[in-house]
Amino acid sequence: MKIFLANAEATLNLGITLGESLTAGSVILLEADLGAGKTTLVQGIGKGLGISELIVSPTFTLINEYTEGRLPLYHLDLYRLGPKEVAALNLETYWEGIEVTPGIVAIEWAERMPYKPDNYISVHLTYENENTRQAEITAVNCEISELISTIQID
Ligand SMILES: Nc1ncnc2c1ncn2[C@@H]1O[C@H](COP(=O)(O)OP(=O)(O)O)[C@@H](O)[C@H]1O
Ligand SMILES: [Mg+2]
């Protein structure tokens, strides 16, 4: 489904809705150009989970983990990596939640992934103009329709 995002706050609010309602093991794959709002959306997810720490894009650290919220948030940014380097990260560790506490996995630049989880939520963000964006959300082998229907579009 497509959601019109009138400003950065709308993107943040979409993230908050996701953060409040997603269950442990959810994977959000974000694909969008630089500055389209991926990190803004993840900041909302963090807020929705009850994380007060400032969420910044892990462009150089690859992954930031936040554990103070309802569920752990694993925030990854693959911008600087190629598919082989991404494969070497064994990202399934995060979504399988066997060696780590199951939580929410949010991945910026998911375009770089050579393989994807069986179940995930895909979010494509595109520019409309300076302050507006469009989010196209697709649930792949998972259910988010109930959650999405609660989103207020302003
Ligand atoms: N509708 C919108 N949604 C998200 N960000 C927006 C929007 N309008 C303007 N912006 C601005 O665009 C920038 C998006 O940056 P960021 O979230 O870091 O993008 P990305 O992680 O995709 O590179 C922020 O400065 C934000 O304030
Ligand atoms: Mg970013």
Coordinates of N, CA and C and ligand atoms in Angstrom, one line a residue:
M1 N 0.8 -1.2 0.0 CA 0.0 0.0 0.0 C 0.9 1.3 0.0
K2 N 0.3 2.3 -0.5 CA 1.1 3.6 -0.6 C 0.5 4.6 0.4
I3 N 1.5 5.3 1.1 CA 1.1 6.3 2.1 C 1.8 7.6 1.7
F4 N 1.0 8.6 1.7 CA 1.6 10.0 1.4 C 2.1 10.5 2.7
L5 N 3.3 11.0 2.7 CA 3.9 11.6 3.9 C 4.2 13.1 3.7
A6 N 3.3 13.9 4.3 CA 3.3 15.3 4.0 C 4.6 16.1 4.5
N7 N 5.2 15.5 5.5 CA 6.4 16.1 6.1 C 7.2 15.1 6.9
A8 N 8.3 15.6 7.5 CA 9.1 14.6 8.2 C 8.4 14.1 9.4
E9 N 7.5 14.9 10.0 CA 6.7 14.4 11.2 C 5.8 13.2 10.8
A10 N 5.3 13.3 9.6 CA 4.4 12.2 9.1 C 5.2 10.9 9.0
T11 N 6.4 11.0 8.6 CA 7.3 9.9 8.4 C 7.6 9.3 9.8
L12 N 7.9 10.2 10.7 CA 8.2 9.9 12.1 C 7.0 9.1 12.7
N13 N 5.8 9.7 12.5 CA 4.6 9.1 13.0 C 4.3 7.7 12.5
L14 N 4.6 7.5 11.2 CA 4.5 6.2 10.6 C 5.4 5.2 11.3
G15 N 6.6 5.6 11.6 CA 7.6 4.8 12.3 C 7.1 4.5 13.7
I16 N 6.5 5.5 14.4 CA 6.0 5.3 15.8 C 4.9 4.2 15.8
T17 N 4.0 4.3 14.8 CA 2.9 3.2 14.7 C 3.6 1.9 14.5
L18 N 4.6 1.8 13.7 CA 5.3 0.5 13.5 C 5.9 0.0 14.8
G19 N 6.6 1.0 15.4 CA 7.3 0.6 16.7 C 6.4 0.2 17.8
E20 N 5.2 0.8 17.8 CA 4.3 0.4 18.9 C 3.6 -1.0 18.6
S21 N 3.6 -1.4 17.4 CA 2.8 -2.6 17.1 C 3.6 -3.8 16.6
L22 N 4.8 -3.6 16.1 CA 5.5 -4.8 15.5 C 5.9 -5.8 16.6
T23 N 5.9 -7.0 16.2 CA 6.3 -8.1 17.2 C 7.8 -8.5 17.0
A24 N 8.3 -9.1 18.0 CA 9.7 -9.6 18.0 C 10.0 -10.4 16.8
G25 N 11.1 -10.2 16.1 CA 11.4 -10.9 14.9 C 11.1 -10.2 13.6
S26 N 10.4 -9.1 13.7 CA 10.0 -8.3 12.5 C 11.2 -7.7 11.9
V27 N 11.3 -7.8 10.6 CA 12.4 -7.2 9.8 C 11.8 -6.1 8.9
I28 N 12.3 -4.9 8.9 CA 11.9 -3.9 8.0 C 13.1 -3.6 7.1
L29 N 12.8 -3.8 5.8 CA 13.9 -3.5 4.8 C 13.6 -2.2 4.1
L30 N 14.5 -1.2 4.3 CA 14.2 0.1 3.7 C 15.1 0.3 2.5
E31 N 14.4 0.7 1.4 CA 15.1 1.0 0.1 C 14.6 2.4 -0.3
A32 N 15.6 3.2 -0.5 CA 15.3 4.6 -0.9 C 16.6 5.4 -1.1
D33 N 16.5 6.5 -1.8 CA 17.7 7.3 -2.0 C 18.2 8.0 -0.8
L34 N 19.4 8.5 -0.8 CA 19.9 9.3 0.3 C 19.0 10.5 0.6
G35 N 18.7 10.6 1.9 CA 17.9 11.8 2.3 C 16.4 11.6 2.1
A36 N 16.0 10.4 1.7 CA 14.5 10.1 1.5 C 13.7 9.9 2.8
G37 N 14.5 9.6 3.9 CA 13.8 9.5 5.2 C 13.9 8.2 5.9
K38 N 14.8 7.4 5.4 CA 15.0 6.0 6.1 C 15.3 6.2 7.6
T39 N 16.3 7.0 7.9 CA 16.7 7.1 9.3 C 15.5 7.8 10.1
T40 N 14.8 8.7 9.5 CA 13.7 9.4 10.1 C 12.7 8.3 10.5
L41 N 12.4 7.4 9.6 CA 11.4 6.4 9.9 C 11.9 5.5 11.0
V42 N 13.2 5.1 11.0 CA 13.7 4.3 12.1 C 13.7 5.1 13.4
Q43 N 13.9 6.4 13.4 CA 13.8 7.2 14.6 C 12.4 7.1 15.2
G44 N 11.4 7.1 14.3 CA 10.0 6.9 14.8 C 9.8 5.5 15.4
I45 N 10.4 4.5 14.7 CA 10.2 3.1 15.2 C 10.8 3.1 16.7
G46 N 12.0 3.7 16.8 CA 12.6 3.7 18.2 C 11.7 4.4 19.2
K47 N 11.1 5.5 18.8 CA 10.2 6.2 19.7 C 9.0 5.3 20.1
G48 N 8.4 4.7 19.1 CA 7.3 3.8 19.3 C 7.6 2.6 20.2
L49 N 8.9 2.2 20.2 CA 9.4 1.1 21.1 C 9.7 1.7 22.5
G50 N 9.7 3.0 22.6 CA 10.0 3.6 23.9 C 11.5 3.8 24.2
I51 N 12.2 4.0 23.1 CA 13.7 4.2 23.2 C 13.9 5.8 23.2
S52 N 14.5 6.3 24.3 CA 14.7 7.7 24.4 C 16.0 8.2 23.8
E53 N 17.0 7.2 23.7 CA 18.3 7.5 23.1 C 18.1 8.1 21.7
L54 N 19.0 9.0 21.3 CA 19.0 9.5 19.9 C 19.4 8.5 18.9
I55 N 18.6 8.2 17.9 CA 18.9 7.2 16.9 C 19.6 7.9 15.7
V56 N 20.8 7.5 15.4 CA 21.5 8.1 14.3 C 21.9 7.0 13.3
S57 N 22.0 7.3 12.0 CA 22.3 6.3 11.0 C 23.6 5.7 11.3
P58 N 23.7 4.3 11.3 CA 24.9 3.6 11.6 C 25.7 3.4 10.3
T59 N 26.0 4.5 9.6 CA 26.6 4.4 8.3 C 28.1 3.9 8.4
F60 N 28.7 4.3 9.5 CA 30.1 3.8 9.7 C 30.2 2.7 10.7
T61 N 29.3 2.6 11.6 CA 29.3 1.5 12.6 C 28.6 0.2 12.1
L62 N 27.9 0.3 11.0 CA 27.1 -0.8 10.4 C 25.9 -1.1 11.2
I63 N 26.0 -1.3 12.5 CA 24.9 -1.6 13.3 C 24.9 -0.9 14.7
N64 N 23.7 -0.4 15.0 CA 23.5 0.2 16.4 C 22.4 -0.7 17.1
E65 N 22.6 -1.0 18.3 CA 21.6 -1.8 19.1 C 21.1 -0.9 20.2
Y66 N 19.8 -0.9 20.3 CA 19.1 -0.2 21.4 C 18.3 -1.1 22.2
T67 N 18.6 -1.2 23.5 CA 17.9 -2.2 24.3 C 17.0 -1.7 25.4
E68 N 16.8 -0.4 25.4 CA 16.0 0.2 26.5 C 14.4 0.1 26.2
G69 N 14.0 -0.2 25.1 CA 12.6 -0.2 24.7 C 11.9 -1.5 25.0
R70 N 10.6 -1.5 24.5 CA 9.7 -2.7 24.6 C 10.4 -3.9 24.1
L71 N 11.1 -3.8 23.0 CA 11.9 -4.8 22.3 C 13.2 -4.2 21.9
P72 N 14.3 -5.1 21.7 CA 15.5 -4.5 21.2 C 15.3 -4.0 19.8
L73 N 16.0 -3.0 19.4 CA 16.0 -2.5 18.1 C 17.4 -2.7 17.5
Y74 N 17.5 -3.4 16.4 CA 18.8 -3.6 15.7 C 18.7 -2.7 14.4
H75 N 19.5 -1.7 14.3 CA 19.4 -0.7 13.2 C 20.7 -0.9 12.4
L76 N 20.5 -1.3 11.2 CA 21.7 -1.5 10.3 C 21.7 -0.5 9.1
D77 N 22.8 -0.2 8.6 CA 22.9 0.7 7.4 C 24.0 0.0 6.5
L78 N 23.6 -0.5 5.4 CA 24.5 -1.2 4.5 C 25.1 -0.3 3.4
Y79 N 25.0 1.0 3.5 CA 25.3 1.9 2.4 C 26.7 1.7 1.8
R80 N 27.7 1.4 2.7 CA 29.1 1.4 2.3 C 29.5 0.0 1.8
L81 N 28.6 -1.0 1.8 CA 28.9 -2.4 1.6 C 28.5 -2.9 0.2
G82 N 29.2 -3.9 -0.3 CA 28.7 -4.6 -1.5 C 28.1 -5.9 -1.0
P83 N 27.4 -6.6 -1.9 CA 26.7 -7.9 -1.6 C 27.6 -8.9 -0.9
K84 N 28.8 -9.0 -1.3 CA 29.7 -10.1 -0.6 C 30.0 -9.7 0.8
E85 N 30.2 -8.4 1.0 CA 30.5 -8.0 2.4 C 29.3 -8.1 3.3
V86 N 28.1 -7.9 2.6 CA 26.8 -8.0 3.4 C 26.6 -9.5 3.8
A87 N 26.9 -10.4 2.8 CA 26.8 -11.8 3.1 C 27.6 -12.2 4.2
A88 N 28.8 -11.7 4.3 CA 29.8 -12.0 5.4 C 29.3 -11.6 6.8
L89 N 28.3 -10.7 6.8 CA 27.8 -10.2 8.1 C 26.9 -11.3 8.8
N90 N 26.4 -12.2 8.0 CA 25.5 -13.2 8.6 C 24.3 -12.5 9.3
L91 N 23.6 -11.7 8.5 CA 22.5 -10.9 9.1 C 21.4 -11.8 9.7
E92 N 21.3 -13.0 9.2 CA 20.2 -13.9 9.7 C 20.3 -14.0 11.3
T93 N 21.5 -13.9 11.8 CA 21.7 -13.9 13.2 C 20.6 -13.0 13.9
Y94 N 20.4 -11.8 13.3 CA 19.5 -10.9 13.9 C 18.0 -11.3 13.7
W95 N 17.6 -11.7 12.6 CA 16.2 -12.1 12.4 C 15.8 -13.4 13.0
E96 N 16.8 -14.3 13.0 CA 16.5 -15.6 13.7 C 16.4 -15.5 15.2
G97 N 17.1 -14.5 15.7 CA 17.0 -14.2 17.1 C 17.4 -15.4 18.0
I98 N 18.4 -16.2 17.5 CA 18.8 -17.3 18.3 C 20.0 -16.9 19.2
E99 N 21.0 -16.2 18.7 CA 22.2 -15.8 19.4 C 21.9 -14.4 20.0
V100 N 20.9 -13.7 19.5 CA 20.6 -12.4 20.1 C 19.1 -12.4 20.5
T101 N 18.8 -11.5 21.5 CA 17.4 -11.4 21.9 C 16.5 -11.0 20.7
P102 N 15.5 -11.7 20.4 CA 14.6 -11.3 19.3 C 14.1 -9.9 19.5
G103 N 14.1 -9.2 18.4 CA 13.7 -7.8 18.4 C 13.2 -7.3 17.1
I104 N 13.3 -6.0 16.8 CA 13.0 -5.4 15.5 C 14.3 -5.2 14.8
V105 N 14.4 -5.6 13.6 CA 15.5 -5.4 12.7 C 15.2 -4.4 11.6
A106 N 15.8 -3.2 11.6 CA 15.6 -2.2 10.6 C 16.8 -2.0 9.8
I107 N 16.7 -2.3 8.5 CA 17.9 -2.2 7.6 C 17.8 -1.2 6.5
E108 N 18.7 -0.2 6.6 CA 18.8 0.9 5.6 C 19.6 0.3 4.4
W109 N 19.3 0.7 3.2 CA 20.0 0.2 2.0 C 19.9 -1.3 1.9
A110 N 18.7 -1.8 2.0 CA 18.5 -3.2 1.9 C 18.7 -3.7 0.4
E111 N 18.9 -2.7 -0.5 CA 19.2 -3.0 -1.9 C 20.5 -3.8 -1.9
R112 N 21.4 -3.6 -0.9 CA 22.7 -4.3 -0.9 C 22.6 -5.7 -0.5
M113 N 21.5 -6.2 0.0 CA 21.4 -7.6 0.5 C 21.4 -8.6 -0.6
P114 N 22.3 -9.6 -0.6 CA 22.3 -10.6 -1.6 C 21.2 -11.7 -1.3
Y115 N 20.7 -11.7 -0.1 CA 19.5 -12.6 0.2 C 18.7 -11.9 1.3
K116 N 17.4 -12.3 1.3 CA 16.5 -11.6 2.3 C 15.9 -12.6 3.2
P117 N 15.3 -12.2 4.3 CA 14.6 -13.1 5.2 C 13.4 -13.7 4.5
D118 N 12.8 -14.8 5.1 CA 11.6 -15.4 4.5 C 10.4 -14.4 4.7
N119 N 10.4 -13.7 5.8 CA 9.3 -12.8 6.1 C 9.9 -11.4 6.4
Y120 N 9.3 -10.4 5.8 CA 9.8 -9.0 6.0 C 8.8 -8.0 5.6
I121 N 9.0 -6.8 6.0 CA 8.2 -5.7 5.6 C 9.1 -4.8 4.7
S122 N 8.7 -4.6 3.5 CA 9.5 -3.8 2.6 C 8.9 -2.4 2.6
V123 N 9.8 -1.4 2.8 CA 9.4 0.0 2.7 C 10.2 0.8 1.7
H124 N 9.6 1.2 0.6 CA 10.2 2.0 -0.4 C 9.8 3.5 -0.1
L125 N 10.8 4.3 0.1 CA 10.5 5.8 0.2 C 10.9 6.5 -1.0
T126 N 10.1 7.3 -1.5 CA 10.4 8.1 -2.7 C 10.1 9.6 -2.5
Y127 N 10.9 10.4 -3.1 CA 10.7 11.9 -3.0 C 9.5 12.3 -3.8
E128 N 8.8 13.2 -3.3 CA 7.7 13.9 -4.1 C 8.3 15.3 -4.3
N129 N 8.5 16.0 -3.3 CA 9.3 17.3 -3.4 C 10.1 17.4 -2.1
E130 N 10.6 18.6 -1.8 CA 11.5 18.8 -0.7 C 11.0 18.2 0.6
N131 N 9.7 18.5 0.9 CA 9.2 18.0 2.2 C 8.2 16.9 2.2
T132 N 7.9 16.4 1.0 CA 6.9 15.3 0.9 C 7.6 14.0 0.4
R133 N 7.1 12.9 0.9 CA 7.6 11.6 0.5 C 6.4 10.7 0.2
Q134 N 6.7 9.6 -0.4 CA 5.7 8.5 -0.5 C 6.3 7.3 0.0
A135 N 5.6 6.6 0.8 CA 6.0 5.3 1.3 C 5.2 4.2 0.6
E136 N 5.9 3.2 0.1 CA 5.2 2.0 -0.4 C 5.6 0.9 0.5
I137 N 4.6 0.3 1.1 CA 4.8 -0.7 2.1 C 4.2 -2.0 1.6
T138 N 5.1 -3.0 1.6 CA 4.6 -4.4 1.2 C 5.0 -5.4 2.3
A139 N 4.1 -6.1 2.7 CA 4.4 -7.2 3.7 C 4.6 -8.5 2.9
V140 N 5.8 -9.0 3.1 CA 6.2 -10.2 2.4 C 6.1 -11.4 3.3
N141 N 5.2 -12.3 3.1 CA 4.9 -13.4 4.0 C 4.7 -13.1 5.5
C142 N 4.1 -11.9 5.7 CA 3.7 -11.5 7.1 C 2.5 -10.6 7.0
E143 N 2.0 -10.3 8.1 CA 0.7 -9.7 8.2 C 0.9 -8.3 8.9
I144 N 0.6 -7.2 8.1 CA 0.6 -5.9 8.8 C -0.7 -5.1 8.4
S145 N -1.6 -5.7 7.7 CA -2.7 -4.9 7.2 C -3.5 -4.3 8.4
E146 N -3.7 -5.0 9.5 CA -4.4 -4.4 10.6 C -3.7 -3.2 11.2
L147 N -2.4 -3.3 11.3 CA -1.6 -2.2 11.8 C -1.6 -1.0 10.9
I148 N -1.5 -1.3 9.6 CA -1.5 -0.2 8.6 C -2.8 0.5 8.6
S149 N -3.9 -0.2 8.8 CA -5.2 0.5 8.7 C -5.4 1.5 9.8
T150 N -4.6 1.4 10.9 CA -4.7 2.3 12.0 C -3.9 3.6 11.7
I151 N -3.1 3.6 10.6 CA -2.3 4.8 10.4 C -3.2 6.0 9.9
Q152 N -3.0 7.1 10.5 CA -3.8 8.3 10.1 C -2.9 9.0 9.1
I153 N -3.6 9.2 8.0 CA -2.8 10.0 6.9 C -3.3 11.4 6.9
D154 N -2.3 12.3 7.2 CA -2.8 13.7 7.3 C -2.3 14.5 6.1
Ligands
LIG1 N1 8.3 13.8 4.5 C1 9.6 13.6 4.9 N2 9.9 12.4 5.5 C2 11.2 12.2 5.9 N3 12.1 13.2 5.9 C3 11.9 14.3 5.4 C4 10.6 14.6 4.9 N4 10.6 15.9 4.5 C5 11.8 16.4 4.7 N5 12.6 15.5 5.3 C6 14.0 15.7 5.7 O1 14.8 14.8 4.8 C7 15.9 14.3 5.6 C8 15.8 12.8 5.6 O2 17.0 12.3 6.1 P1 17.2 10.8 6.6 O3 16.0 10.4 7.4 O4 18.5 10.8 7.3 O5 17.2 10.1 5.2 P2 18.0 8.7 4.8 O6 18.3 7.9 6.0 O7 17.0 8.1 3.8 O8 19.3 9.2 4.1 C9 15.8 14.9 7.0 O9 16.6 16.0 7.0 C10 14.3 15.3 7.1 O10 14.1 16.3 8.0
MG2 MG 20.0 7.0 6.8

